Amino acid sequence: MKEVIKINENTWRIEDDGVRFYLLCGNQKAALVDTGMNCPDAKQIAEGLTKLPLILINTHADPDHISGNSAFGEFYMSPNEEENLHGNNGQGKILPIHEGDIIDLGDRELLIIDIPGHTPGSVGVIDKKNHVLISGDSIQDGKIFMFGPARNLNQYIESLKHLSKYEDLFDEIYPMHGTFPVHKDLIPKLIQGAQSIVDGNAQEYAKPVNVFGNEVILYNFDYAGFLCEK
């Protein structure tokens, strides 16, 4: 069941059965950030909230983030997500985005940050005017998927460390899963937890679980969990 929640006068979150996506409006155009898991009508929902010209930015191409992409035809996404997009039967043209790119909605600049690891082309979107980072799946207090093709825990750690370069540009984090919002002090905790897994020092937090038919290990810390290969 989808629920549309107004955050402020020009920002909404759309809750879609355990995953969320966002609508951001500037003075000249609006941007959806992701299109959810069961939301082929994501564009229609957005157009019911704003009359501004609408673009789509994807944080990554896992299937629970692209369900409404086909209504757009083209969308902003890291080119490093192309294999993931096609592997999940995603349709449409990728408009490539890279670290440092600015997408200006009109008095509302969105800064793109590369944060690979969860997927090869995961990006964060910093809403500079509102001091918010939209983090995709990389930063959240839920269970972060790090099993399966192209997940890379070492790269994930380096990406979160890389965010320190931008820490003065955001205070709150809008994740796609888990609690909304979270504070940026979650980032060093995630780095510490992921590093302890890599170093083999997290066995006390580990238990085997089955996720969509995959036998994996859940490292369940008190601030978040990581689902990793056995």
PDB file of C-alpha atoms in Angstrom, residues 48 57 61 71 73 102 106 113 140 143 150 169-170 181 189 191 204 215 229-230:
ATOM      1  CA  GLY A  48      -0.433  14.627  -9.091  1.00  0.00           C
ATOM      2  CA  ILE A  57      17.298  10.216 -10.789  1.00  0.00           C
ATOM      3  CA  ALA A  61      19.179  -0.169 -10.277  1.00  0.00           C
ATOM      4  CA  ALA A  71       7.220   5.582 -17.767  1.00  0.00           C
ATOM      5  CA  GLY A  73      12.025   6.594 -21.140  1.00  0.00           C
ATOM      6  CA  ILE A 102      25.036  19.188 -10.271  1.00  0.00           C
ATOM      7  CA  GLY A 106      15.860  25.924  -9.976  1.00  0.00           C
ATOM      8  CA  ILE A 113      28.289  11.592  -5.040  1.00  0.00           C
ATOM      9  CA  GLN A 140      20.213   3.117   6.638  1.00  0.00           C
ATOM     10  CA  LYS A 143      19.384  -4.599   6.738  1.00  0.00           C
ATOM     11  CA  ALA A 150      28.780  -7.165  -7.743  1.00  0.00           C
ATOM     12  CA  LEU A 169      26.951  19.764   3.159  1.00  0.00           C
ATOM     13  CA  PHE A 170      24.384  17.610   4.976  1.00  0.00           C
ATOM     14  CA  PRO A 181      15.308  10.187   8.597  1.00  0.00           C
ATOM     15  CA  LYS A 189      29.024   3.192  12.903  1.00  0.00           C
ATOM     16  CA  ILE A 191      32.058   1.841   8.632  1.00  0.00           C
ATOM     17  CA  GLU A 204      29.174 -12.657  17.847  1.00  0.00           C
ATOM     18  CA  GLU A 215      21.302 -18.798   2.516  1.00  0.00           C
ATOM     19  CA  GLU A 229      27.648 -14.256   1.728  1.00  0.00           C
ATOM     20  CA  LYS A 230      28.106 -17.328   3.921  1.00  0.00           C
TER      21      LYS A 230
END
